[in-house]
Amino acid sequence: AMFNLAYMHAHGLGLPRDFHLAKRHYDMAMDASTEAVLPVRIALVELYGMQLIEDMLQWPAVQRLRDSAVWTQVATSLMHGDEWQWDTIAIVVISPLLLMVAVIRRQRAMLRRE
């Protein structure tokens, strides 16, 4: 029940969106059951990501971008209603990071051969 309440606070489902209250309920869910540890940790990663994006949306540079036509195209492709499509965002963020890791590993392997 605590996990579901936290999820509702995190996503604003029937309640106002409140990241701090969501975090508190996720922590209580984790303390109440050992089975909830993994799902709560995954949900906390999502919560931190949502909070980071909400904070970044307040930056002046991002505010200027939001006023442009580019933002409209990005927002319509990455949002469904009021919710961000986290799977798409995760793929966009993780793919370049994995590519960087592959390039660095290849460079290190080439240096070891020399």
Coordinates of C-alpha atoms in Angstrom, one line a residue:
A1 CA 0.0 0.0 0.0
M2 CA 2.9 2.4 0.8
F3 CA 4.4 1.7 -2.6
N4 CA 1.2 2.4 -4.4
L5 CA 0.7 5.6 -2.4
A6 CA 4.2 6.7 -3.2
Y7 CA 3.6 6.0 -6.9
M8 CA 0.5 8.1 -6.8
H9 CA 2.4 11.0 -5.2
A10 CA 5.2 10.7 -7.7
H11 CA 3.0 10.7 -10.7
G12 CA 0.2 13.0 -9.4
L13 CA -2.5 10.3 -9.8
G14 CA -5.4 11.5 -7.7
L15 CA -3.0 13.5 -5.5
P16 CA -0.9 16.5 -6.2
R17 CA 2.6 15.6 -7.5
D18 CA 4.9 15.7 -4.5
F19 CA 8.4 14.2 -4.9
H20 CA 9.4 14.5 -1.2
L21 CA 6.2 12.8 0.0
A22 CA 6.7 10.1 -2.6
K23 CA 10.2 9.5 -1.4
R24 CA 9.0 9.2 2.2
H25 CA 6.4 6.6 1.2
Y26 CA 8.9 4.7 -0.9
D27 CA 11.2 4.6 2.2
M28 CA 8.4 3.4 4.4
A29 CA 7.5 0.7 1.9
M30 CA 11.1 -0.5 1.8
D31 CA 11.3 -0.6 5.6
A32 CA 8.0 -2.5 5.8
S33 CA 8.9 -5.4 3.5
T34 CA 12.2 -6.9 2.3
E35 CA 10.4 -7.9 -0.9
A36 CA 9.8 -4.3 -1.7
V37 CA 13.5 -3.3 -1.7
L38 CA 14.2 -3.9 -5.4
P39 CA 11.0 -2.4 -6.8
V40 CA 11.4 0.6 -4.5
R41 CA 15.0 1.2 -5.6
I42 CA 13.9 1.1 -9.2
A43 CA 11.1 3.5 -8.5
L44 CA 13.5 5.8 -6.7
V45 CA 15.7 5.9 -9.8
E46 CA 12.7 7.0 -11.8
L47 CA 11.7 9.5 -9.1
Y48 CA 15.2 11.0 -9.0
G49 CA 15.1 11.2 -12.8
M50 CA 11.7 12.9 -12.8
Q51 CA 12.9 15.4 -10.2
L52 CA 16.1 16.1 -12.2
I53 CA 14.1 16.8 -15.3
E54 CA 11.6 19.0 -13.4
D55 CA 14.6 21.0 -12.0
M56 CA 16.3 21.2 -15.4
L57 CA 13.1 22.6 -16.9
Q58 CA 13.5 25.7 -14.7
W59 CA 17.0 26.5 -16.0
P60 CA 17.1 29.8 -18.1
A61 CA 18.6 28.1 -21.1
V62 CA 16.0 25.4 -21.0
Q63 CA 13.3 28.0 -20.6
R64 CA 14.5 29.7 -23.8
L65 CA 14.5 26.3 -25.5
R66 CA 10.9 25.6 -24.3
D67 CA 9.8 28.8 -26.0
S68 CA 11.1 27.6 -29.4
A69 CA 9.5 25.4 -32.0
V70 CA 12.1 22.7 -31.3
W71 CA 10.7 22.1 -27.9
T72 CA 7.2 21.5 -29.3
Q73 CA 8.5 18.7 -31.5
V74 CA 10.6 17.1 -28.7
A75 CA 7.8 17.3 -26.2
T76 CA 5.3 15.8 -28.5
S77 CA 7.6 12.9 -29.2
L78 CA 8.8 12.2 -25.6
M79 CA 5.6 12.9 -23.7
H80 CA 2.3 11.1 -23.5
G81 CA -0.2 13.5 -21.9
D82 CA 1.5 14.8 -18.8
E83 CA 3.9 11.9 -18.5
W84 CA 7.3 11.6 -20.0
Q85 CA 8.1 8.4 -21.9
W86 CA 10.9 7.2 -19.7
D87 CA 11.9 4.3 -21.8
T88 CA 12.6 6.5 -24.8
I89 CA 14.5 9.0 -22.6
A90 CA 16.5 6.2 -21.0
I91 CA 17.5 4.8 -24.4
V92 CA 18.5 8.2 -25.7
V93 CA 20.7 8.8 -22.6
I94 CA 22.1 5.3 -22.2
S95 CA 23.0 4.6 -25.8
P96 CA 25.7 7.3 -26.2
L97 CA 27.1 6.3 -22.8
L98 CA 27.4 2.7 -23.9
L99 CA 29.0 3.9 -27.2
M100 CA 31.5 6.0 -25.2
V101 CA 32.4 2.9 -23.0
A102 CA 32.9 0.8 -26.1
V103 CA 35.2 3.4 -27.7
I104 CA 37.3 3.9 -24.5
R105 CA 37.6 0.1 -24.0
R106 CA 38.8 -0.3 -27.7
Q107 CA 41.3 2.5 -27.3
R108 CA 42.7 1.0 -24.1
A109 CA 43.0 -2.4 -25.8
M110 CA 44.9 -0.8 -28.7
L111 CA 47.2 0.9 -26.3
R112 CA 48.0 -2.4 -24.5
R113 CA 48.9 -4.0 -27.8
E114 CA 51.5 -1.3 -28.6

